[in-house]
Amino acid sequence: MTDTTASPGTGTVSAEENRARIRKGLARRHRQEAIFRGMGVAAIAAALGFVAILFGMIIFKGAPAFWQATLTAEVYFDPEVIESDPRPVQQEGQSPADYRAELLRWERAVTLSNWNAVVADSIRKLAPDMELERKDALELVTSSVRYKLRDMFVENPDLLGQTVSVSMLGSANTDVWLKGNIDRSLADDRQQLSAATRELADRLAEEGVIRSAFAWHIFTNVDSRSAPASAGLAGAFVGSLYMMLVVIALAVPIGVASAVYLEEFAPKNRLTDLIEVNINNLAAVPSIVFGLLGAAVFINYFKLPLSAPLVGGMVLTLMTLPTIIIATRSSLRAVPPSLRQAALGLGASQTQTVFHHVLPLTFPGILTATIIGVAQALGETAPLLLIGMNAFVANVPATPMDQATALPVQIYLWQGNENRNFFEARTSAAIMVLLGLMIMLNALAIFLRTRLEKRQ
Amino acid sequence: MDTTSQEQTKKFEPPAATAAAAVETATQTGSKTRVSARDVNVHYGEKQALFDVSIDIPDRGVTAFIGPSGCGKSTFLRCLNRMNDTIEGCRVTGKILLDDVDIANPDLDVVELRARVGMVFQKPNPFPKSIYENVAYGPRIHGMTSSKDELDEIVYSSLRRAGLYEEVKDRLDQPGTGLSGGQQQRLCIARAIATKPEVLLMDEPCSALDPIATAIIEELIDELRENFTIVIVTHSMQQAARVSQKTAFFHLGKLIEEGPTEQIFTNPLDKKTQDYITGRIG
């Protein structure tokens, strides 16, 4: 105890020696720092690399799907084939309902005409020297072309006997053949198109009749099984949009209100601790469990319709709530207590303090949390499968109560489509649309946050 | 119950002496008592922060609380407008009379109390709103004005009394957070006096300010004491000596000594006070 020399480095060591000791360790300390920095850079590079590979592969695969084989043909609305009475006109004294019924009868009669013959004839005219069978000619274009012609005629019956040039979408198999997504050396019985159609497609592509056109219909059409080439994302997009609106309308008020109550008003005791732990746990619950809950409660108990965006939105709300509550609470906690004291010290009530001073400051945080939560919900698939949103829906839902699907579910459905060599690219294209939407939402979050923060 | 009350009566004796001194002070300065605290105990959870504090605060004057860090002076100050309510686990017992109303009573409406007892905090804490809005907020929530002109009048006169009007009159719509530290603190004072409080509490109002800003605030306090009862907590003994008429010395949660400022600084009765003002403890 009395031995003062026992403690090294104090008193007994000269300044010179002390400096030497520090210098000796310096190299090691700098090396450690360099290693740590190197590891950090490597980690970031690896993460960026993976993201680049992911995006690169998706874009590489998906981008070609936005351009599809399209051709323009002269269509003769042959009066011999299209058996049609003149389009009815509303008679005097005829009730609108009667007129409507008559019109529908006429439309049905028009539909029953042999439109395939009209389509085949117009294709045959593109290569008059090839003795094409009707089947082979029809294979070239997607099957929805006949409805397109019918609709044109219903819209304008004067077309009868006229020749119009019409843009037609190549069939999925034509597209696959021309893009080289199928082995051209395969035997006839293993090809998707007949030999005659393959020859026709190659010839028309060479002549420039079939060209690659931007496929706007990916954004405007609904899903289709009979005419896969014309399948689009419009239905899924609107379904996702409805769900987003439901999530925003439900999750934001409920989430913000719970967060404000828990953070600003609730007494801090066992019960609120328990609630807090459970909210944090909810954020980690696998999403499919929420789907089961939705199926059990919303559909089985409350008898809400299957496949409806309303139910999907409610399930996603349950999933998004913890995210919004946790983020709102942390931004409430970030408000300096001195601000609350200032307001309380002036005699503001607790509610006035929260609504006049605290909440306005947390607005950017809440907004960011909401957009990130909604973006998360937008990309969710599993819970939607359990409430029937993976059904094939060939309509754009008119209301949130109608059957619909969602973008990620559409990706899942296309991914499983048996027409592999066509839908592989289509799936990647749909992923690109979804990712684009996500990036836009996140950019909006960042933009709004910086703007709101600047204003304060 | 019995034993505690006995204990309290036992403990009451030394403060009784100081209470007597307080009465003496009051008669000396010739003003009546505005706030009178008796046997105030404060607990933070298990820990007791204040022990049997009894003190009278005279009307229209500056009372300074001094003492080393953690001595309970700020805690006692916060009892006077019940800001301790916002601290989890804080328990206050005893009696604090403001004009014969017990403000320590849990049933009291703290919103009304805080309109009567204003507060200026250690760090300037203006709202992140315009200068005008900062001052107008109090009168507005208490519904003190019936017209825009009346509100304007209160805002301008409060800023004038806080000595800030000339500096900010051209930028009342600019954010209050853009002012300098000293200006911000004067803005907070303007905000506090805009609700026309009877008592103004100041919790180390100059500790975050430079000497020049401090001098301005001290001058301001000297002017305000004509209209307000001011209680100031300060770390600086010089400041207490400069601005206050009455000084109370706290140490380890106990009120050690109180009396006219002059007497405390020149002729303290207690050894601990002597040690503190000469810099031996602190």
XYZ file of C-alpha atoms in Angstrom:
738
model
C 0.000 0.000 0.000
C 2.758 2.375 0.833
C 4.711 1.324 -2.265
C 4.224 4.360 -4.508
C 6.218 2.882 -7.412
C 3.621 0.117 -7.803
C 1.432 2.240 -10.043
C 3.145 2.501 -13.415
C 2.843 5.533 -15.610
C 2.494 8.030 -12.827
C 5.408 10.018 -11.649
C 8.059 7.432 -12.284
C 7.818 7.598 -16.099
C 9.438 10.521 -17.828
C 7.510 12.532 -20.417
C 9.884 11.206 -23.097
C 9.126 7.616 -22.224
C 5.402 8.323 -22.040
C 5.383 9.748 -25.552
C 7.314 6.718 -26.817
C 4.702 4.418 -25.308
C 1.868 6.288 -26.969
C 3.711 6.265 -30.289
C 4.302 2.532 -30.060
C 0.579 1.862 -29.907
C -0.356 4.352 -32.610
C 0.337 2.123 -35.586
C -1.873 -0.615 -34.169
C -4.678 1.820 -33.400
C -4.606 3.295 -36.892
C -4.515 -0.170 -38.398
C -7.598 -1.176 -36.400
C -9.420 1.893 -37.649
C -8.433 1.175 -41.237
C -9.652 -2.413 -40.909
C -12.987 -1.316 -39.506
C -13.473 1.279 -42.203
C -12.535 -1.273 -44.830
C -15.136 -3.689 -43.482
C -17.769 -0.953 -43.546
C -16.998 -0.057 -47.136
C -17.023 -3.736 -48.080
C -20.414 -4.231 -46.435
C -21.908 -1.255 -48.270
C -20.362 -2.390 -51.537
C -21.784 -5.875 -51.082
C -25.247 -4.513 -50.299
C -25.170 -2.172 -53.280
C -23.863 -4.996 -55.445
C -26.758 -7.260 -54.519
C -29.273 -4.489 -55.136
C -27.652 -3.795 -58.501
C -27.756 -7.478 -59.440
C -31.402 -7.738 -58.384
C -32.473 -4.630 -60.252
C -30.290 -5.494 -63.224
C -31.794 -8.944 -63.561
C -35.343 -7.723 -63.193
C -34.854 -4.940 -65.723
C -32.948 -7.220 -68.088
C -35.745 -9.765 -67.978
C -38.687 -7.412 -67.705
C -37.876 -4.577 -70.077
C -38.461 -6.609 -73.308
C -41.998 -7.349 -72.102
C -42.890 -3.684 -72.537
C -42.387 -4.090 -76.299
C -44.626 -6.605 -77.999
C -45.029 -7.909 -81.535
C -47.745 -5.801 -83.149
C -48.940 -5.722 -86.731
C -51.240 -3.590 -88.813
C -53.637 -5.300 -91.178
C -56.333 -4.141 -93.556
C -59.650 -5.465 -92.259
C -62.555 -5.852 -94.603
C -65.851 -5.847 -92.720
C -67.323 -8.453 -95.046
C -71.154 -8.224 -95.263
C -71.212 -11.890 -96.231
C -69.608 -12.914 -92.961
C -71.025 -10.331 -90.600
C -74.682 -11.159 -90.503
C -76.259 -8.085 -89.128
C -79.520 -6.249 -89.291
C -79.220 -2.498 -89.200
C -78.546 -1.189 -85.736
C -81.852 -0.441 -83.989
C -82.818 3.174 -83.453
C -85.014 4.326 -80.635
C -88.598 4.489 -81.915
C -90.964 7.170 -80.844
C -92.890 6.050 -77.787
C -90.445 3.215 -77.100
C -89.329 3.109 -73.478
C -85.562 3.354 -72.860
C -85.601 -0.084 -71.277
C -87.182 -1.661 -74.343
C -84.717 0.118 -76.582
C -81.853 -1.050 -74.441
C -83.113 -4.659 -74.616
C -83.380 -4.437 -78.383
C -79.895 -2.999 -78.624
C -78.531 -5.850 -76.511
C -80.263 -8.405 -78.761
C -78.633 -6.778 -81.759
C -75.225 -6.751 -80.098
C -75.595 -10.437 -79.306
C -76.442 -11.212 -82.901
C -73.387 -9.232 -84.032
C -71.198 -11.125 -81.620
C -72.398 -14.450 -82.984
C -71.012 -13.552 -86.439
C -67.874 -15.393 -87.439
C -65.361 -12.711 -86.466
C -62.525 -15.226 -86.609
C -63.120 -15.468 -90.363
C -62.808 -11.683 -90.639
C -59.533 -11.734 -88.714
C -58.147 -14.706 -90.674
C -59.054 -13.108 -94.006
C -57.236 -9.903 -93.144
C -54.147 -11.887 -92.148
C -54.204 -14.008 -95.248
C -54.149 -10.815 -97.306
C -50.785 -9.948 -95.721
C -49.231 -12.977 -97.424
C -51.495 -13.794 -100.385
C -49.091 -16.335 -101.851
C -49.107 -18.547 -98.742
C -52.034 -20.944 -98.682
C -52.830 -20.366 -95.008
C -55.419 -22.318 -93.154
C -57.685 -20.246 -90.979
C -56.290 -21.827 -87.815
C -52.723 -20.945 -88.787
C -53.638 -17.385 -89.637
C -55.518 -16.912 -86.360
C -52.611 -18.200 -84.316
C -50.557 -15.202 -85.365
C -52.580 -12.641 -83.436
C -53.956 -12.619 -79.935
C -57.479 -13.951 -79.568
C -58.885 -10.704 -78.279
C -58.510 -9.127 -81.743
C -61.938 -10.478 -82.726
C -63.544 -8.612 -79.809
C -61.709 -5.497 -80.824
C -63.214 -5.725 -84.332
C -66.651 -6.490 -82.925
C -66.469 -3.488 -80.616
C -65.405 -1.282 -83.516
C -68.416 -2.501 -85.484
C -70.886 -2.096 -82.595
C -69.601 1.427 -82.135
C -69.908 2.221 -85.830
C -72.116 -0.141 -87.933
C -71.345 1.929 -91.044
C -68.068 -0.008 -91.249
C -69.985 -2.830 -92.924
C -68.528 -3.307 -96.401
C -65.586 -1.026 -95.704
C -61.887 -1.754 -95.355
C -60.078 -0.244 -92.378
C -56.525 -0.644 -91.257
C -56.416 -2.020 -87.720
C -53.489 -2.482 -85.365
C -53.447 -6.013 -83.957
C -51.465 -7.422 -81.088
C -49.422 -10.519 -81.933
C -50.321 -13.585 -79.883
C -48.159 -14.545 -76.921
C -46.705 -17.453 -78.907
C -45.825 -15.206 -81.866
C -44.125 -12.811 -79.467
C -42.157 -15.659 -77.887
C -41.156 -17.001 -81.310
C -39.989 -13.661 -82.667
C -38.113 -12.736 -79.463
C -36.301 -16.051 -79.637
C -37.588 -17.215 -76.259
C -38.177 -20.698 -77.630
C -35.668 -23.044 -79.194
C -36.181 -22.673 -82.957
C -34.661 -26.077 -83.646
C -37.356 -27.953 -81.733
C -39.429 -30.452 -83.676
C -42.844 -29.358 -84.965
C -44.769 -31.259 -82.344
C -42.922 -29.465 -79.574
C -43.384 -25.964 -81.012
C -46.142 -23.688 -79.784
C -46.951 -22.434 -83.284
C -47.611 -24.452 -86.419
C -44.909 -24.475 -89.096
C -47.018 -22.292 -91.391
C -47.577 -19.635 -88.722
C -43.868 -19.624 -87.825
C -42.985 -19.027 -91.439
C -45.615 -16.302 -91.721
C -44.367 -14.588 -88.565
C -40.765 -14.616 -89.730
C -41.715 -13.295 -93.124
C -43.927 -10.502 -91.798
C -41.260 -9.505 -89.286
C -38.730 -9.320 -92.090
C -41.083 -7.233 -94.238
C -41.604 -4.914 -91.266
C -45.321 -5.632 -91.038
C -44.859 -7.099 -87.589
C -42.935 -4.643 -85.494
C -42.151 -4.182 -81.834
C -44.479 -1.580 -80.315
C -44.667 -0.238 -76.792
C -47.233 -2.265 -74.886
C -49.379 0.442 -73.273
C -52.006 -2.187 -72.605
C -49.863 -3.504 -69.728
C -51.079 -0.445 -67.850
C -54.598 -0.201 -69.234
C -55.799 -3.814 -69.606
C -56.906 -6.258 -66.967
C -55.540 -9.739 -66.567
C -56.503 -12.219 -69.274
C -56.160 -15.982 -69.651
C -57.660 -16.528 -73.093
C -55.527 -13.749 -74.609
C -52.350 -13.695 -72.510
C -50.647 -11.236 -74.872
C -53.166 -8.583 -73.885
C -52.974 -9.229 -70.143
C -52.340 -6.056 -68.138
C -52.111 -4.725 -64.616
C -54.990 -2.252 -64.524
C -57.233 -4.399 -62.313
C -54.458 -5.211 -59.875
C -53.351 -1.594 -59.835
C -56.813 -0.305 -58.957
C -57.178 -3.064 -56.344
C -53.903 -1.987 -54.757
C -54.990 1.642 -54.921
C -58.245 0.895 -53.068
C -56.345 -1.033 -50.419
C -53.914 1.835 -50.017
C -56.798 4.249 -49.489
C -58.395 1.928 -46.931
C -55.059 1.576 -45.113
C -54.522 5.343 -45.033
C -58.093 6.009 -43.917
C -57.940 3.451 -41.096
C -54.329 3.061 -40.017
C -53.369 6.734 -39.804
C -56.114 7.993 -37.477
C -56.094 4.865 -35.298
C -52.295 4.655 -35.210
C -51.671 8.325 -34.489
C -54.425 8.466 -31.880
C -53.075 5.406 -30.046
C -49.529 6.719 -30.178
C -50.535 10.143 -28.866
C -52.615 8.644 -26.087
C -49.932 6.165 -25.017
C -47.137 8.704 -25.159
C -48.799 11.855 -23.844
C -51.778 10.893 -21.726
C -51.640 7.313 -20.509
C -50.266 6.727 -17.028
C -47.005 4.817 -17.074
C -47.878 1.570 -15.326
C -47.832 -2.197 -15.801
C -50.782 -2.164 -18.173
C -49.344 0.426 -20.548
C -45.960 -1.338 -20.416
C -47.724 -4.541 -21.417
C -49.507 -2.758 -24.254
C -46.230 -1.284 -25.449
C -44.503 -4.679 -25.462
C -47.412 -6.163 -27.377
C -47.412 -3.418 -29.993
C -43.722 -4.058 -30.549
C -44.460 -7.769 -30.815
C -47.254 -7.146 -33.311
C -44.758 -5.442 -35.595
C -42.863 -8.723 -35.739
C -45.856 -11.008 -36.338
C -45.563 -12.780 -39.716
C -47.963 -11.181 -42.157
C -49.673 -14.431 -43.046
C -50.991 -14.598 -39.486
C -52.800 -11.326 -40.098
C -54.262 -12.938 -43.201
C -55.608 -15.813 -41.115
C -57.048 -13.335 -38.639
C -58.685 -11.419 -41.469
C -60.177 -14.593 -42.921
C -61.475 -15.681 -39.522
C -62.816 -12.346 -38.312
C -63.693 -10.163 -41.278
C -64.879 -12.868 -43.638
C -66.166 -15.698 -41.425
C -67.580 -13.619 -38.611
C -68.518 -10.273 -40.142
C -69.403 -11.905 -43.477
C -67.540 -9.335 -45.536
C -67.089 -10.320 -49.194
C -64.181 -12.492 -50.324
C -61.454 -11.009 -52.519
C -62.562 -7.446 -51.739
C -59.979 -4.668 -51.457
C -61.896 -3.406 -48.407
C -61.080 -6.580 -46.491
C -57.558 -6.629 -47.904
C -57.107 -3.039 -46.765
C -58.399 -3.884 -43.280
C -55.972 -6.796 -42.965
C -53.103 -4.620 -44.171
C -54.224 -1.935 -41.689
C -53.687 -4.397 -38.841
C -50.232 -5.011 -40.234
C -49.379 -1.344 -40.719
C -50.711 -0.128 -37.359
C -47.688 -1.166 -35.267
C -45.330 0.518 -37.741
C -47.248 3.780 -37.547
C -47.695 3.636 -33.768
C -44.020 2.916 -33.110
C -42.789 5.589 -35.524
C -45.244 8.186 -34.223
C -44.276 7.465 -30.637
C -40.602 7.827 -31.388
C -41.184 11.138 -33.128
C -43.307 12.284 -30.175
C -40.463 11.336 -27.878
C -38.075 13.366 -30.011
C -40.024 16.571 -29.297
C -37.990 18.422 -26.651
C -39.665 18.326 -23.221
C -38.900 22.024 -22.846
C -41.575 22.727 -25.443
C -44.208 20.838 -23.469
C -43.107 22.636 -20.302
C -43.353 25.992 -22.051
C -46.945 25.302 -23.052
C -47.951 23.718 -19.741
C -46.256 26.544 -17.828
C -48.431 29.034 -19.678
C -51.514 27.174 -18.502
C -52.255 25.204 -21.656
C -54.121 21.998 -20.934
C -52.535 18.686 -21.809
C -54.671 18.409 -24.945
C -53.849 21.945 -26.047
C -50.166 21.290 -25.487
C -50.283 18.165 -27.617
C -52.386 19.548 -30.444
C -50.971 23.076 -30.612
C -47.302 22.366 -30.104
C -46.253 18.734 -30.030
C -48.171 17.165 -32.909
C -47.257 19.845 -35.477
C -43.600 19.074 -34.845
C -44.117 15.352 -35.301
C -46.002 15.802 -38.561
C -43.026 15.042 -40.855
C -42.246 11.927 -38.821
C -45.833 10.700 -38.906
C -46.016 11.352 -42.629
C -42.846 9.412 -43.315
C -44.032 6.552 -41.123
C -47.359 6.489 -42.934
C -45.833 6.392 -46.387
C -43.315 3.733 -45.424
C -46.058 1.712 -43.732
C -48.301 2.036 -46.769
C -45.444 1.100 -49.090
C -44.842 -1.974 -46.951
C -48.533 -2.869 -47.121
C -48.559 -2.303 -50.865
C -45.897 -4.970 -51.315
C -47.580 -7.538 -49.074
C -48.830 -10.747 -50.677
C -49.210 -13.519 -48.132
C -52.173 -12.194 -46.097
C -54.058 -11.382 -49.294
C -53.843 -14.986 -50.489
C -55.790 -16.058 -47.416
C -58.695 -13.719 -48.023
C -59.147 -14.804 -51.617
C -57.423 -11.970 -53.402
C -55.520 -14.425 -55.579
C -58.660 -15.157 -57.585
C -58.541 -14.519 -61.319
C -60.377 -11.239 -61.788
C -60.919 -9.939 -65.299
C -62.501 -6.637 -64.307
C -61.321 -3.348 -62.950
C -63.024 -3.192 -59.537
C -65.512 -0.333 -59.456
C -65.722 -0.114 -55.667
C -63.600 -1.468 -52.765
C -66.314 -4.076 -52.227
C -65.818 -5.665 -55.678
C -63.585 -8.621 -56.323
C -60.072 -7.565 -57.114
C -56.496 -8.590 -56.918
C -53.401 -6.593 -56.031
C -50.095 -5.868 -57.745
C -47.925 -8.265 -55.722
C -50.587 -10.954 -55.978
C -50.719 -10.413 -59.748
C -46.959 -10.953 -59.828
C -47.450 -14.153 -57.885
C -50.187 -15.298 -60.290
C -48.166 -14.510 -63.410
C -45.132 -16.170 -61.919
C -47.170 -19.371 -61.664
C -48.698 -19.098 -65.142
C -48.181 -22.224 -67.251
C -47.269 -20.167 -70.330
C -43.767 -19.843 -68.899
C -41.757 -18.439 -71.749
C -44.179 -15.554 -72.219
C -45.028 -14.794 -68.598
C -41.491 -14.872 -67.245
C -40.805 -11.502 -68.845
C -44.311 -10.306 -67.955
C -43.685 -11.119 -64.287
C -40.479 -9.104 -64.272
C -42.308 -6.250 -65.995
C -44.959 -6.310 -63.257
C -42.205 -6.302 -60.635
C -40.741 -3.241 -62.332
C -44.107 -1.478 -62.125
C -44.455 -2.357 -58.434
C -40.893 -1.296 -57.655
C -41.424 1.923 -59.582
C -44.495 2.618 -57.475
C -42.547 1.920 -54.265
C -39.696 4.174 -55.299
C -42.179 6.908 -56.118
C -43.859 6.555 -52.718
C -40.532 6.658 -50.896
C -39.385 9.641 -52.929
C -42.636 11.380 -52.011
C -41.973 10.629 -48.336
C -38.488 12.105 -48.528
C -39.680 15.120 -50.495
C -42.532 15.909 -48.106
C -40.376 15.417 -45.055
C -37.619 17.738 -46.204
C -40.189 20.317 -47.240
C -42.041 20.181 -43.931
C -38.844 20.228 -41.932
C -37.615 23.251 -43.830
C -40.816 25.088 -43.060
C -40.327 24.794 -39.319
C -50.788 8.531 11.185
C -50.276 9.683 14.738
C -46.583 9.016 14.725
C -46.050 10.855 11.471
C -47.913 13.902 12.664
C -45.869 13.826 15.855
C -42.742 13.613 13.798
C -43.904 16.511 11.768
C -44.577 18.636 14.802
C -41.170 17.740 16.095
C -39.572 18.639 12.827
C -41.576 21.804 12.675
C -39.542 23.534 15.328
C -36.495 24.708 13.405
C -38.603 25.962 10.456
C -40.823 27.748 12.976
C -37.858 29.881 13.792
C -37.339 30.691 10.125
C -41.038 31.373 9.739
C -40.715 33.897 12.508
C -37.800 35.382 10.637
C -40.002 35.517 7.554
C -42.639 37.502 9.360
C -39.890 39.781 10.483
C -38.702 40.127 6.877
C -42.173 40.913 5.719
C -42.531 43.663 8.272
C -39.101 44.936 7.411
C -39.781 45.270 3.685
C -43.205 46.593 4.538
C -45.118 44.306 2.168
C -47.636 41.551 2.765
C -47.046 37.867 2.139
C -48.189 36.541 -1.226
C -47.280 32.893 -1.066
C -46.861 31.025 2.123
C -45.559 27.464 2.185
C -45.718 25.211 5.238
C -44.044 21.822 5.734
C -43.590 21.097 2.075
C -42.103 17.657 1.421
C -41.373 16.372 -2.051
C -40.552 12.793 -2.981
C -39.315 11.550 -6.323
C -40.340 7.943 -6.041
C -38.493 6.622 -2.979
C -36.107 9.526 -2.774
C -37.044 12.554 -0.737
C -35.985 15.772 -2.407
C -37.408 18.384 -0.031
C -37.729 18.251 3.725
C -40.309 20.367 5.573
C -39.814 23.604 3.711
C -41.720 26.522 5.165
C -41.304 29.976 3.725
C -43.239 33.166 3.051
C -42.800 34.942 -0.222
C -43.557 38.655 -0.070
C -45.788 40.449 -2.564
C -44.175 42.686 -5.210
C -40.536 41.893 -4.853
C -37.893 39.453 -5.892
C -37.225 36.401 -3.773
C -34.110 34.429 -4.698
C -33.491 30.763 -3.965
C -29.824 29.890 -3.826
C -27.939 26.721 -3.035
C -25.685 24.111 -4.574
C -26.878 21.826 -7.393
C -29.448 19.266 -6.320
C -30.401 21.182 -3.187
C -34.088 21.236 -4.097
C -34.489 24.928 -4.930
C -35.852 24.229 -8.423
C -38.038 21.467 -7.042
C -39.575 23.885 -4.581
C -40.023 26.510 -7.301
C -41.896 23.994 -9.421
C -44.231 23.282 -6.504
C -45.465 26.842 -6.808
C -47.081 26.251 -10.205
C -47.436 22.493 -9.912
C -45.020 21.761 -12.741
C -43.928 18.823 -10.590
C -47.183 17.176 -11.668
C -45.592 16.482 -15.036
C -42.809 14.454 -13.441
C -43.572 10.781 -13.100
C -43.524 9.563 -9.492
C -43.290 12.984 -7.907
C -45.290 13.420 -4.691
C -45.801 16.698 -2.881
C -47.189 17.022 0.659
C -47.738 20.067 2.815
C -49.554 23.329 2.356
C -48.787 26.112 -0.092
C -51.151 29.042 0.181
C -51.501 31.541 -2.610
C -53.957 34.166 -1.383
C -55.462 31.642 1.069
C -55.979 28.982 -1.591
C -54.016 25.777 -1.055
C -52.299 25.231 -4.380
C -50.793 21.935 -3.258
C -54.297 20.476 -3.125
C -54.483 17.732 -5.793
C -58.036 18.762 -6.712
C -56.932 22.227 -7.708
C -57.290 23.154 -11.378
C -53.664 23.496 -12.481
C -54.639 25.264 -15.703
C -56.105 28.122 -13.704
C -53.155 28.107 -11.298
C -50.607 28.311 -14.098
C -52.456 31.228 -15.621
C -51.893 33.015 -12.296
C -48.354 31.768 -11.720
C -46.222 32.180 -14.808
C -42.862 30.550 -15.383
C -39.633 31.250 -17.230
C -37.359 28.276 -17.726
C -33.638 27.705 -17.535
C -33.165 27.302 -21.268
C -35.016 29.722 -23.519
C -37.845 27.653 -24.983
C -39.847 29.737 -27.443
C -42.440 27.885 -29.498
C -41.318 27.197 -33.064
C -43.845 29.793 -34.210
C -43.702 33.503 -34.981
C -42.672 36.031 -32.356
C -46.210 37.393 -32.309
C -47.733 33.937 -31.895
C -45.373 33.145 -29.046
C -46.638 36.064 -26.991
C -50.249 35.800 -28.148
C -50.564 32.116 -27.288
C -51.238 32.517 -23.553
C -53.892 35.242 -23.824
C -55.489 33.317 -26.659
C -55.901 29.972 -24.877
C -57.204 31.690 -21.763
C -59.682 33.700 -23.825
C -58.399 36.920 -22.322
C -59.145 39.106 -25.308
C -62.254 39.687 -27.336
C -60.748 41.349 -30.390
C -57.662 41.347 -32.535
C -56.820 44.898 -31.470
C -56.948 43.942 -27.828
C -54.650 40.988 -28.486
C -52.262 43.196 -30.468
C -52.202 45.576 -27.542
C -51.316 42.810 -25.070
C -48.608 41.425 -27.368
C -47.014 44.819 -27.973
C -47.127 45.892 -24.340
C -45.740 42.555 -23.164
C -42.886 42.805 -25.642
C -42.288 46.399 -24.533
C -42.186 45.452 -20.871
C -39.773 42.636 -21.711
C -37.598 45.240 -23.441
C -37.785 43.382 -26.716
C -40.265 45.410 -28.745
C -37.810 47.822 -30.358
C -35.599 44.944 -31.492
C -38.307 42.820 -33.058
C -41.116 45.202 -34.074
C -40.296 44.814 -37.777
C -40.225 41.037 -37.740
C -43.059 39.912 -35.507
C -43.973 37.299 -38.091
C -40.500 35.745 -38.032
C -39.964 32.568 -36.004
C -39.095 33.168 -32.357
C -36.479 30.448 -32.566
C -34.449 32.651 -34.917
C -33.634 35.187 -32.190
C -30.430 35.219 -30.177
C -30.346 33.410 -26.841
C -30.858 36.550 -24.761
C -33.650 37.760 -27.021
C -35.282 34.337 -26.849
C -35.254 34.481 -23.057
C -36.801 37.944 -23.098
C -39.381 36.612 -25.538
C -40.154 33.872 -23.012
C -40.524 36.517 -20.315
C -42.853 38.515 -22.591
C -44.809 35.341 -23.227
C -45.062 34.642 -19.497
C -46.208 38.162 -18.547
C -48.709 38.344 -21.427
C -51.149 36.271 -19.381
C -50.853 38.863 -16.581
C -49.728 36.400 -13.920
C -49.636 37.430 -10.262
C -46.489 35.482 -9.535
C -43.603 34.959 -11.954
C -41.286 32.019 -11.381
C -37.842 32.064 -12.956
C -35.741 28.929 -12.946
C -32.130 30.017 -13.496
C -33.233 32.285 -16.341
C -29.716 33.474 -17.162
C -27.729 30.261 -16.902
C -27.668 29.790 -20.675
C -26.884 33.426 -21.471
C -23.763 35.507 -21.898
C -22.955 38.314 -19.382
C -24.435 41.101 -21.510
C -27.732 39.283 -22.063
C -27.692 38.437 -18.346
C -27.311 42.093 -17.418
C -30.275 43.009 -19.629
C -32.457 40.316 -18.046
C -31.439 41.394 -14.550
C -32.407 44.963 -15.324
C -35.697 43.687 -16.642
C -36.343 41.688 -13.471
C -35.710 44.842 -11.469
C -38.369 46.673 -13.474
C -40.879 43.837 -13.379
C -40.846 43.570 -9.591
C -42.994 46.654 -9.338
C -45.891 44.738 -10.823
C -45.141 41.095 -10.188
C -44.175 38.859 -7.348
C -41.016 37.264 -8.656
C -39.328 34.125 -7.419
C -35.987 33.383 -9.004
C -33.739 30.349 -8.671
C -30.134 31.136 -9.376
C -26.728 29.559 -9.181
C -25.051 32.894 -9.115
C -24.830 34.467 -5.687
C -23.904 37.768 -7.248
C -27.107 37.645 -9.237
C -29.143 36.902 -6.148
C -27.443 39.810 -4.383
C -28.078 42.125 -7.339
C -31.726 41.419 -8.090
C -33.419 40.120 -4.954
C -34.759 41.652 -1.804
C -35.180 38.370 -0.031
C -32.961 35.313 -0.264
C -33.497 31.733 0.816
C -30.617 29.269 1.051
C -31.333 25.593 0.375
C -28.975 22.744 1.132
C -29.608 19.008 0.643
C -33.343 19.481 0.361
C -33.668 21.628 3.442
C -34.310 25.311 3.744
C -31.315 26.382 5.846
C -31.837 30.056 6.128
C -33.921 32.869 4.721
C -34.022 36.558 5.199
C -33.410 39.944 3.653
C -30.804 39.563 0.934
C -28.453 42.011 2.579
C -28.487 40.147 5.828
C -27.969 36.728 4.177
C -24.943 37.956 2.274
C -23.373 40.079 4.967
C -24.364 38.463 8.194
C -25.712 34.917 7.749
C -26.909 33.216 10.890
C -26.169 29.672 9.823
C -22.687 28.234 9.416
C -23.686 26.422 6.190
C -24.935 29.621 4.589
C -21.699 31.282 5.549
C -19.723 28.427 3.965
C -21.754 28.550 0.775
C -21.608 32.269 0.166
C -17.895 32.291 0.835
C -17.447 29.437 -1.638
C -16.496 26.680 0.769
C -19.371 24.369 -0.221
C -21.142 24.191 -3.499
